[in-house]
Tab-separated table of C-alpha atoms and ligand atoms in Angstrom:
chain	number	residue	atom	x	y	z
M	1	MET	CA	0.000	0.000	0.000
M	2	ILE	CA	1.419	3.389	-1.018
M	3	GLY	CA	0.570	6.731	0.531
M	4	ILE	CA	1.594	9.665	2.684
M	5	ASP	CA	3.956	8.783	5.503
M	6	ALA	CA	4.348	12.331	6.830
M	7	ILE	CA	2.781	15.679	5.915
M	8	ASP	CA	2.938	19.239	7.235
M	9	PHE	CA	2.534	22.775	5.938
M	10	THR	CA	3.462	26.359	6.514
M	11	THR	CA	2.565	29.870	5.423
M	12	SER	CA	4.232	33.266	5.734
M	13	ARG	CA	4.440	35.043	9.063
M	14	TYR	CA	2.369	38.067	7.971
M	15	PHE	CA	-1.290	38.439	7.089
M	16	ILE	CA	-3.868	41.083	6.318
M	17	GLU	CA	-7.493	41.103	7.410
M	18	MET	CA	-9.869	40.911	4.457
M	19	SER	CA	-11.986	43.555	6.174
M	20	ASP	CA	-8.982	45.977	6.055
M	21	LEU	CA	-8.526	45.253	2.335
M	22	ALA	CA	-12.233	45.772	1.655
M	23	VAL	CA	-12.188	49.168	3.414
M	24	ALA	CA	-9.040	50.214	1.503
M	25	ARG	CA	-10.599	49.211	-1.825
M	26	GLY	CA	-14.023	50.713	-1.105
M	27	VAL	CA	-15.704	47.322	-1.344
M	28	PRO	CA	-18.385	46.087	1.132
M	29	VAL	CA	-16.641	43.875	3.717
M	30	GLU	CA	-19.354	41.233	3.113
M	31	LYS	CA	-18.157	40.768	-0.475
M	32	TYR	CA	-14.841	39.317	0.708
M	33	VAL	CA	-15.978	37.706	3.949
M	34	ASP	CA	-19.279	36.182	2.720
M	35	GLY	CA	-19.009	36.474	-1.082
M	36	LEU	CA	-15.515	34.914	-1.275
M	37	HIS	CA	-15.730	33.304	2.193
M	38	GLN	CA	-12.248	34.572	3.154
M	39	ARG	CA	-11.337	36.115	6.519
M	40	GLN	CA	-7.595	36.734	6.188
M	41	MET	CA	-4.831	36.477	3.596
M	42	SER	CA	-1.171	35.489	4.140
M	43	VAL	CA	1.430	37.909	2.789
M	44	ALA	CA	4.997	36.757	2.065
M	45	PRO	CA	7.648	39.393	2.854
M	46	PRO	CA	10.389	40.040	0.249
M	47	ASN	CA	12.817	37.619	1.842
M	48	GLU	CA	10.418	34.667	1.711
M	49	ASP	CA	10.029	33.018	-1.664
M	50	ALA	CA	8.599	29.659	-2.715
M	51	VAL	CA	11.894	27.957	-1.843
M	52	THR	CA	11.991	29.474	1.647
M	53	LEU	CA	8.405	28.421	2.323
M	54	GLY	CA	9.126	24.967	0.907
M	55	TYR	CA	12.098	24.602	3.207
M	56	ALA	CA	10.045	25.631	6.221
M	57	ALA	CA	7.431	22.934	5.445
M	58	ALA	CA	9.934	20.176	4.577
M	59	SER	CA	12.091	20.718	7.645
M	60	LYS	CA	9.046	19.943	9.816
M	61	ILE	CA	8.719	16.363	8.547
M	62	LEU	CA	12.204	15.174	7.655
M	63	ASP	CA	14.006	12.882	10.071
M	64	ASP	CA	16.387	10.299	8.642
M	65	THR	CA	16.814	11.237	4.975
M	66	SER	CA	19.064	8.352	3.886
M	67	ASP	CA	16.292	6.489	2.005
M	68	ILE	CA	14.881	9.542	0.169
M	69	GLY	CA	15.606	8.804	-3.503
M	70	LEU	CA	13.411	11.428	-5.160
M	71	PHE	CA	12.553	15.029	-4.279
M	72	ILE	CA	9.960	16.768	-6.462
M	73	PHE	CA	9.295	20.488	-6.026
M	74	ALA	CA	5.904	21.577	-7.381
M	75	THR	CA	5.493	25.298	-7.981
M	76	GLU	CA	4.408	28.013	-10.375
M	77	SER	CA	6.355	30.650	-8.376
M	78	SER	CA	9.769	29.376	-9.350
M	79	ILE	CA	12.859	31.546	-8.915
M	80	ASP	CA	14.923	30.189	-11.818
M	81	GLN	CA	14.092	29.076	-15.348
M	82	SER	CA	16.773	26.357	-15.412
M	83	LYS	CA	17.795	25.282	-11.927
M	84	SER	CA	14.948	23.501	-10.194
M	85	ALA	CA	13.731	24.864	-6.865
M	86	GLY	CA	14.679	21.599	-5.133
M	87	THR	CA	18.395	22.040	-5.880
M	88	PHE	CA	18.516	25.034	-3.493
M	89	LEU	CA	17.407	22.701	-0.705
M	90	LEU	CA	19.493	19.566	-1.331
M	91	ASP	CA	22.191	20.521	1.160
M	92	VAL	CA	20.156	22.366	3.747
M	93	LEU	CA	17.729	19.405	3.979
M	94	GLN	CA	20.698	17.001	4.079
M	95	LEU	CA	19.351	14.856	1.255
M	96	PRO	CA	21.609	12.060	-0.019
M	97	ARG	CA	23.770	12.711	-3.098
M	98	SER	CA	21.878	9.884	-4.869
M	99	CYS	CA	18.561	11.752	-4.488
M	100	ILE	CA	17.226	13.114	-7.799
M	101	THR	CA	15.404	16.431	-7.703
M	102	TYR	CA	13.346	18.247	-10.297
M	103	GLU	CA	10.532	20.764	-10.554
M	104	ILE	CA	6.978	20.230	-11.853
M	105	LYS	CA	4.663	22.947	-13.170
M	106	GLN	CA	1.036	22.882	-14.256
M	107	ALA	CA	-0.491	25.740	-12.289
M	108	CYS	CA	-2.193	24.540	-9.068
M	109	PHE	CA	-2.319	20.951	-10.327
M	110	SER	CA	1.446	20.483	-9.931
M	111	GLY	CA	1.232	19.299	-6.294
M	112	THR	CA	-0.930	16.380	-7.437
M	113	ALA	CA	1.283	15.699	-10.468
M	114	ALA	CA	4.223	15.472	-8.053
M	115	LEU	CA	2.324	13.226	-5.639
M	116	PHE	CA	1.470	10.714	-8.383
M	117	ALA	CA	5.007	10.780	-9.834
M	118	ALA	CA	6.278	10.051	-6.322
M	119	TYR	CA	3.681	7.258	-6.011
M	120	ASN	CA	5.047	5.617	-9.165
M	121	TYR	CA	8.632	6.059	-7.977
M	122	VAL	CA	8.084	4.287	-4.654
M	123	ALA	CA	6.068	1.556	-6.427
M	124	MET	CA	9.207	0.800	-8.463
M	125	ASN	CA	11.693	1.329	-5.606
M	126	LYS	CA	10.299	-0.556	-2.607
M	127	ASN	CA	13.016	0.435	-0.132
M	128	LYS	CA	12.959	4.139	-1.000
M	129	ARG	CA	10.784	7.108	0.005
M	130	ALA	CA	10.054	10.277	-1.981
M	131	LEU	CA	9.766	13.875	-0.783
M	132	VAL	CA	7.191	16.155	-2.408
M	133	VAL	CA	7.090	19.894	-1.706
M	134	ALA	CA	4.300	22.048	-3.172
M	135	SER	CA	4.934	25.743	-2.553
M	136	ASP	CA	3.520	28.918	-4.046
M	137	ILE	CA	2.911	32.633	-3.619
M	138	ALA	CA	-0.328	33.710	-5.336
M	139	ARG	CA	0.027	37.167	-6.894
M	140	TYR	CA	-2.495	39.273	-8.778
M	141	THR	CA	-2.398	42.949	-9.658
M	142	ILE	CA	-3.311	45.351	-6.865
M	143	HIS	CA	-6.825	46.791	-7.408
M	144	SER	CA	-7.736	43.874	-9.739
M	145	PRO	CA	-10.631	41.505	-8.861
M	146	GLY	CA	-8.042	38.780	-8.199
M	147	GLU	CA	-6.321	40.845	-5.494
M	148	ALA	CA	-8.608	39.473	-2.775
M	149	THR	CA	-7.689	35.900	-3.733
M	150	GLN	CA	-3.921	36.041	-3.148
M	151	GLY	CA	-2.087	34.202	-0.361
M	152	CYS	CA	0.825	31.801	0.047
M	153	GLY	CA	1.747	28.473	1.561
M	154	ALA	CA	3.757	25.294	1.229
M	155	VAL	CA	3.071	21.636	1.950
M	156	ALA	CA	5.662	18.894	2.327
M	157	MET	CA	4.825	15.179	2.087
M	158	ILE	CA	6.857	11.999	2.294
M	159	ILE	CA	5.512	9.185	0.113
M	160	SER	CA	6.295	5.611	1.115
M	161	ASN	CA	5.233	1.981	0.762
M	162	ASP	CA	4.220	1.767	4.403
M	163	PRO	CA	2.426	5.083	5.046
M	164	LYS	CA	1.547	6.156	8.565
M	165	VAL	CA	-0.889	8.957	7.671
M	166	LEU	CA	-2.975	7.861	4.691
M	167	SER	CA	-3.143	5.487	1.749
M	168	ILE	CA	-3.718	6.740	-1.789
M	169	ASP	CA	-6.006	4.953	-4.237
M	170	PRO	CA	-4.195	5.120	-7.604
M	171	THR	CA	-7.462	5.084	-9.586
M	172	TYR	CA	-8.188	8.588	-10.800
M	173	GLY	CA	-10.325	10.468	-13.296
M	174	SER	CA	-8.862	13.382	-15.229
M	175	TYR	CA	-9.769	16.181	-17.626
M	176	SER	CA	-7.426	18.449	-19.629
M	177	THR	CA	-7.961	21.158	-22.220
M	178	ASN	CA	-6.033	24.163	-23.565
M	179	THR	CA	-7.613	27.258	-22.058
M	180	TYR	CA	-6.529	30.786	-21.110
M	181	ASP	CA	-8.460	31.088	-17.865
M	182	PHE	CA	-5.339	31.959	-15.827
M	183	TYR	CA	-1.727	32.179	-16.988
M	184	ARG	CA	1.497	34.081	-16.364
M	185	PRO	CA	3.818	34.670	-19.344
M	186	ASN	CA	7.552	35.013	-18.571
M	187	CYS	CA	7.424	38.817	-18.722
M	188	GLN	CA	4.751	39.057	-15.982
M	189	SER	CA	5.182	38.859	-12.199
M	190	GLU	CA	1.414	38.672	-11.691
M	191	ALA	CA	-1.105	36.255	-13.180
M	192	ILE	CA	-3.470	37.272	-15.986
M	193	VAL	CA	-6.896	35.903	-15.166
M	194	ASP	CA	-10.386	35.721	-16.601
M	195	GLY	CA	-12.217	35.124	-13.315
M	196	ALA	CA	-15.554	33.982	-14.749
M	197	LEU	CA	-13.899	31.627	-17.256
M	198	SER	CA	-11.603	30.220	-14.557
M	199	ALA	CA	-14.567	29.327	-12.319
M	200	LYS	CA	-16.393	27.767	-15.282
M	201	MET	CA	-13.348	25.669	-16.258
M	202	TYR	CA	-12.818	24.592	-12.633
M	203	LEU	CA	-16.397	23.295	-12.415
M	204	THR	CA	-16.203	21.624	-15.857
M	205	ALA	CA	-12.956	19.867	-14.898
M	206	LEU	CA	-14.548	18.739	-11.617
M	207	LYS	CA	-17.620	17.310	-13.344
M	208	GLU	CA	-15.650	15.541	-16.074
M	209	SER	CA	-12.852	14.159	-13.906
M	210	PHE	CA	-15.321	12.886	-11.295
M	211	LYS	CA	-17.339	11.240	-14.053
M	212	GLU	CA	-14.259	9.377	-15.272
M	213	PHE	CA	-13.187	8.524	-11.709
M	214	SER	CA	-16.616	7.081	-11.054
M	215	VAL	CA	-16.553	4.913	-14.199
M	216	LYS	CA	-13.025	3.636	-13.475
M	217	SER	CA	-13.506	3.006	-9.735
M	218	GLY	CA	-17.194	2.071	-9.649
M	219	ALA	CA	-17.577	4.557	-6.761
M	220	SER	CA	-20.403	7.092	-6.538
M	221	ILE	CA	-20.814	10.191	-4.360
M	222	SER	CA	-22.411	8.143	-1.581
M	223	ASP	CA	-19.200	6.059	-1.307
M	224	ILE	CA	-17.206	9.174	-0.350
M	225	ASP	CA	-17.269	10.314	3.284
M	226	TYR	CA	-15.291	13.577	3.194
M	227	PHE	CA	-14.372	16.021	0.441
M	228	CYS	CA	-11.349	18.234	-0.196
M	229	TYR	CA	-11.057	20.650	-3.114
M	230	HIS	CA	-8.434	22.882	-4.621
M	231	THR	CA	-9.329	26.122	-2.848
M	232	PRO	CA	-8.405	29.361	-4.642
M	233	PHE	CA	-10.887	30.996	-2.254
M	234	CYS	CA	-13.272	29.126	0.018
M	235	LYS	CA	-16.468	30.069	-1.825
M	236	MET	CA	-15.092	28.297	-4.934
M	237	ALA	CA	-14.713	25.034	-2.969
M	238	ILE	CA	-18.195	25.474	-1.466
M	239	LYS	CA	-19.643	25.985	-4.958
M	240	ALA	CA	-17.726	22.973	-6.247
M	241	HIS	CA	-19.121	20.832	-3.456
M	242	ASP	CA	-22.611	22.102	-4.133
M	243	ASN	CA	-22.236	21.240	-7.830
M	244	LEU	CA	-20.881	17.767	-7.131
M	245	VAL	CA	-22.807	16.678	-4.089
M	246	GLY	CA	-25.753	18.970	-3.417
M	247	ASP	CA	-26.322	19.854	0.213
M	248	ARG	CA	-23.766	17.765	2.115
M	249	THR	CA	-21.541	20.749	3.046
M	250	SER	CA	-20.813	19.313	6.511
M	251	ALA	CA	-18.540	16.759	4.825
M	252	MET	CA	-16.174	19.514	3.683
M	253	ALA	CA	-16.464	22.367	6.231
M	254	ASP	CA	-13.419	21.221	8.261
M	255	SER	CA	-11.291	21.299	5.114
M	256	LEU	CA	-11.719	25.089	4.798
M	257	VAL	CA	-10.441	26.192	8.217
M	258	TYR	CA	-6.867	26.941	7.099
M	259	ASN	CA	-7.560	28.173	3.565
M	260	SER	CA	-10.030	30.760	4.859
M	261	VAL	CA	-7.160	32.529	6.680
M	262	ILE	CA	-4.294	31.792	4.284
M	263	GLY	CA	-5.899	32.481	0.893
M	264	ASN	CA	-4.755	30.796	-2.299
M	265	SER	CA	-1.511	28.811	-2.144
M	266	TYR	CA	-1.871	27.368	-5.676
M	267	SER	CA	-0.103	23.961	-5.744
M	268	ALA	CA	-0.270	23.571	-1.943
M	269	SER	CA	-3.908	24.517	-1.549
M	270	LEU	CA	-5.557	21.073	-1.931
M	271	TYR	CA	-3.124	19.533	0.562
M	272	ILE	CA	-3.642	22.368	3.040
M	273	SER	CA	-7.377	21.488	2.751
M	274	LEU	CA	-6.514	17.871	3.482
M	275	LEU	CA	-4.500	18.820	6.575
M	276	SER	CA	-7.271	21.155	7.651
M	277	LEU	CA	-9.730	18.232	7.526
M	278	LEU	CA	-7.375	15.848	9.356
M	279	HIS	CA	-6.524	18.404	12.059
M	280	ASN	CA	-9.954	19.907	12.597
M	281	SER	CA	-12.334	16.966	12.277
M	282	GLN	CA	-13.810	16.117	15.676
M	283	ASN	CA	-14.096	12.465	14.623
M	284	ASP	CA	-11.531	9.755	14.084
M	285	ILE	CA	-11.822	9.461	10.301
M	286	SER	CA	-9.404	6.554	9.852
M	287	GLY	CA	-10.569	4.170	7.119
M	288	ARG	CA	-13.040	6.733	5.757
M	289	ARG	CA	-12.793	7.692	2.099
M	290	ILE	CA	-11.733	11.265	1.284
M	291	GLY	CA	-12.464	12.575	-2.230
M	292	MET	CA	-9.764	14.919	-3.555
M	293	PHE	CA	-10.244	17.342	-6.466
M	294	SER	CA	-7.123	18.925	-7.899
M	295	TYR	CA	-7.395	21.739	-10.453
M	296	GLY	CA	-4.711	23.710	-12.271
M	297	SER	CA	-5.649	26.460	-14.687
M	298	GLY	CA	-4.682	26.117	-18.264
M	299	CYS	CA	-6.125	23.459	-17.513
M	300	VAL	CA	-5.856	20.031	-15.853
M	301	GLY	CA	-8.230	18.493	-13.306
M	302	GLN	CA	-7.921	15.192	-11.441
M	303	TYR	CA	-10.231	13.362	-9.030
M	304	PHE	CA	-8.894	10.665	-6.718
M	305	CYS	CA	-9.403	9.293	-3.216
M	306	CYS	CA	-7.334	8.560	-0.144
M	307	LYS	CA	-7.987	6.983	3.275
M	308	PRO	CA	-6.470	7.940	6.654
M	309	GLN	CA	-4.615	5.093	8.355
M	310	LYS	CA	-5.436	3.769	11.807
M	311	ASN	CA	-3.991	6.171	14.425
M	312	TYR	CA	-3.120	8.731	11.709
M	313	PHE	CA	-3.612	11.512	14.281
M	314	ASP	CA	-0.494	10.374	16.150
M	315	PHE	CA	1.577	11.316	13.089
M	316	ILE	CA	0.208	14.751	12.145
M	317	LYS	CA	1.252	17.607	14.370
M	318	LYS	CA	-1.156	20.485	14.795
M	319	SER	CA	0.767	23.659	15.599
M	320	ASP	CA	-0.343	27.215	16.238
M	321	PHE	CA	1.841	29.048	13.725
M	322	ILE	CA	-1.191	30.476	11.902
M	323	ALA	CA	-2.381	32.169	15.083
M	324	LEU	CA	1.148	33.490	15.671
M	325	ARG	CA	1.322	35.365	12.355
M	326	GLU	CA	1.558	39.148	12.575
M	327	ARG	CA	-1.138	41.376	11.141
M	328	ILE	CA	0.189	44.092	8.811
M	329	SER	CA	-1.521	47.171	7.442
M	330	ILE	CA	-2.687	47.553	3.842
M	331	LYS	CA	0.088	50.118	3.297
M	332	GLU	CA	2.708	47.601	4.448
M	333	TYR	CA	1.154	44.902	2.269
M	334	GLU	CA	1.301	47.233	-0.764
M	335	ALA	CA	4.974	48.003	-0.065
M	336	VAL	CA	5.700	44.268	0.037
M	337	HIS	CA	3.783	43.703	-3.194
M	338	TYR	CA	5.692	46.399	-5.065
M	339	HIS	CA	9.102	45.867	-3.437
M	340	ASN	CA	10.899	44.933	-6.651
M	341	SER	CA	9.217	47.463	-8.923
M	342	PRO	CA	9.520	51.242	-9.445
M	343	LYS	CA	6.060	51.579	-7.894
M	344	TYR	CA	7.630	50.692	-4.531
M	345	HIS	CA	9.004	54.201	-4.134
M	346	GLU	CA	5.595	55.722	-4.882
M	347	THR	CA	3.772	53.528	-2.370
M	348	SER	CA	6.131	52.791	0.496
M	349	GLY	CA	6.561	56.293	1.894
M	350	SER	CA	8.784	56.063	4.956
M	351	LEU	CA	8.200	52.325	5.457
M	352	SER	CA	11.277	50.191	5.802
M	353	LEU	CA	11.019	46.685	4.437
M	354	GLU	CA	13.530	45.630	7.058
M	355	THR	CA	10.702	45.802	9.551
M	356	LEU	CA	8.942	43.110	7.540
M	357	THR	CA	11.801	40.654	7.192
M	358	SER	CA	11.174	37.236	8.568
M	359	GLN	CA	12.562	35.790	11.775
M	360	ARG	CA	12.881	32.345	10.209
M	361	LYS	CA	16.084	30.547	11.108
M	362	TYR	CA	16.916	29.987	7.448
M	363	VAL	CA	16.211	32.538	4.759
M	364	LEU	CA	17.071	31.236	1.308
M	365	LEU	CA	17.270	34.064	-1.142
M	366	SER	CA	17.619	33.634	-4.848
M	367	LYS	CA	20.850	35.152	-6.141
M	368	TYR	CA	18.810	37.847	-7.816
M	369	SER	CA	16.467	38.815	-4.951
M	370	LYS	CA	16.782	42.326	-3.597
M	371	PRO	CA	15.862	42.187	0.074
Y	1	HMG	P1	-15.237	39.733	-8.643
Y	1	HMG	O1	-15.633	39.556	-10.056
Y	1	HMG	O2	-14.840	41.094	-8.210
Y	1	HMG	O3	-16.354	39.268	-7.659
Y	1	HMG	O4	-14.038	38.734	-8.314
Y	1	HMG	P2	-17.884	38.849	-7.938
Y	1	HMG	O5	-18.614	40.033	-8.436
Y	1	HMG	O6	-17.933	37.582	-8.737
Y	1	HMG	O7	-18.339	38.552	-6.443
Y	1	HMG	C1	-17.768	37.508	-5.724
Y	1	HMG	C2	-18.843	36.935	-4.824
Y	1	HMG	O8	-19.164	37.917	-3.835
Y	1	HMG	C3	-20.145	36.616	-5.564
Y	1	HMG	O9	-20.684	35.461	-4.945
Y	1	HMG	C4	-21.024	37.838	-5.252
Y	1	HMG	O10	-22.413	37.577	-5.325
Y	1	HMG	C5	-20.586	38.113	-3.835
Y	1	HMG	P3	-21.355	34.314	-5.868
Y	1	HMG	O11	-22.520	34.956	-6.518
Y	1	HMG	O12	-20.294	33.914	-6.863
Y	1	HMG	O13	-21.702	33.245	-4.876
Y	1	HMG	N1	-20.841	39.498	-3.388
Y	1	HMG	C6	-21.319	39.805	-2.170
Y	1	HMG	N2	-21.698	39.032	-1.130
Y	1	HMG	C7	-22.139	39.659	-0.006
Y	1	HMG	N3	-22.260	41.015	0.091
Y	1	HMG	C8	-21.895	41.828	-0.938
Y	1	HMG	C9	-21.408	41.222	-2.130
Y	1	HMG	N4	-20.972	41.705	-3.315
Y	1	HMG	C10	-20.622	40.628	-4.076
Y	1	HMG	N5	-22.015	43.162	-0.806
Y	1	HMG	C11	-13.163	36.509	-8.703
Y	1	HMG	C12	-14.182	37.351	-7.954
Y	1	HMG	C13	-13.117	35.137	-8.084
Y	1	HMG	C14	-13.551	36.419	-10.172
Y	1	HMG	C15	-11.765	37.190	-8.587
Y	1	HMG	O14	-11.375	37.268	-7.252
Y	1	HMG	C16	-10.692	36.459	-9.373
Y	1	HMG	O15	-10.528	36.652	-10.570
Y	1	HMG	N6	-9.868	35.611	-8.674
Y	1	HMG	C17	-8.772	34.850	-9.314
Y	1	HMG	C18	-9.285	33.685	-10.147
Y	1	HMG	C19	-9.749	32.517	-9.317
Y	1	HMG	O16	-9.440	32.385	-8.150
Y	1	HMG	N7	-10.461	31.580	-9.971
Y	1	HMG	C20	-10.934	30.372	-9.330
Y	1	HMG	C21	-11.016	29.178	-10.273
Y	1	HMG	S1	-9.488	28.928	-11.182
Y	1	HMG	C22	-8.427	28.163	-10.036
Y	1	HMG	O17	-8.829	27.734	-9.008
Y	1	HMG	C23	-6.969	28.096	-10.396
Y	1	HMG	C24	-6.098	29.086	-9.674
Y	1	HMG	O18	-5.900	28.673	-8.326
Y	1	HMG	C25	-4.759	29.259	-10.398
Y	1	HMG	C26	-3.918	28.009	-10.699
Y	1	HMG	O19	-4.412	26.965	-11.112
Y	1	HMG	O20	-2.682	28.160	-10.585
Y	1	HMG	C27	-6.710	30.468	-9.622
């Protein structure tokens, strides 16, 4: 049986309140809090990039690394067009010299692509484990409709043949098509998005990939006990659940606890939903079937299932780092957003970005970053 042996996540140490953003943008607070179902949004300071966040998540779960033979880094916030994000972490994570690392990209779907590649690797290499890190910083233009759906986060997972946390059913349904719902050409630091089209494609991919999953597995909705969705903003996951299942929202409410205060974390988002469910469910859900919908714009969707192992809760640590984040003002958030562009000088006033640098033990900056 193959599955997740260890899993943990992280986000940045700063956040803004959605109510502050609504006031600053002249939008009714209810639009963000009820309409998008988001309460807060994580903000990554200039010295935290996808690699830094990925390190912070991976260092929480790695013990003995000698049998890690594969390390896949899933991201669409990469810091180099040639060198994969994982190479920055080979030494600091003390991975063996025999461990292969590479990067996977397909928008938010890449975390799932990495998970299934790791699944196949451990199926062929019985005495090895694989490390998957999915890490992203969601960026849209300030004052655009997408602005309220930013955020950041990273998940790290170890995949093994004898998983302590959950088993993965390799039967999946999928749906792919070439679409321009959301994309970021090389010249852009922020995504270009057609919001209405992106929601439509998300729901189409959900319907079609579930249909194929159902045919291949013989399972129907009533065979699934809990539901996790890629969560660009919580209302999207709620709508997805409504489309797929109808009124059984109680089977997914626990999966939204973290995303509602982090915002979008692209490739990490589905697995942050999974951890949210595992951490926040009042019941022991071992042996229960969890339906997982992964979506990446452009677009690829995949539906699959997993099952928590007996005593899974002994192997997932719930920590309070979300509550320990620091709230920053909208002016500080704007300075962070513009820190590498000429607009920074127009917006930052007397603010010093040094006040926003992270206290993390390790800060891994790309050679080109300007802290
Ligand atoms: P918008 O167009 O400004 O908002 O931006 P809206 O007018 O659609 O309103 C949003 C909701 O608030 C609506 O709820 C309104 O009714 C409600 P709905 O009708 O949809 O249930 N509302 C209010 N509620 C209470 N009181 C009020 C009020 N006013 C309005 N006063 C949009 C929304 C999502 C389009 C925008 O934020 C956006 O473009 N976001 C980025 C794209 C996105 O997240 N798409 C999701 C699917 S694609 C995906 O998931 C992939 C992705 O993660 C990228 C990847 O794969 O890498 C994005």
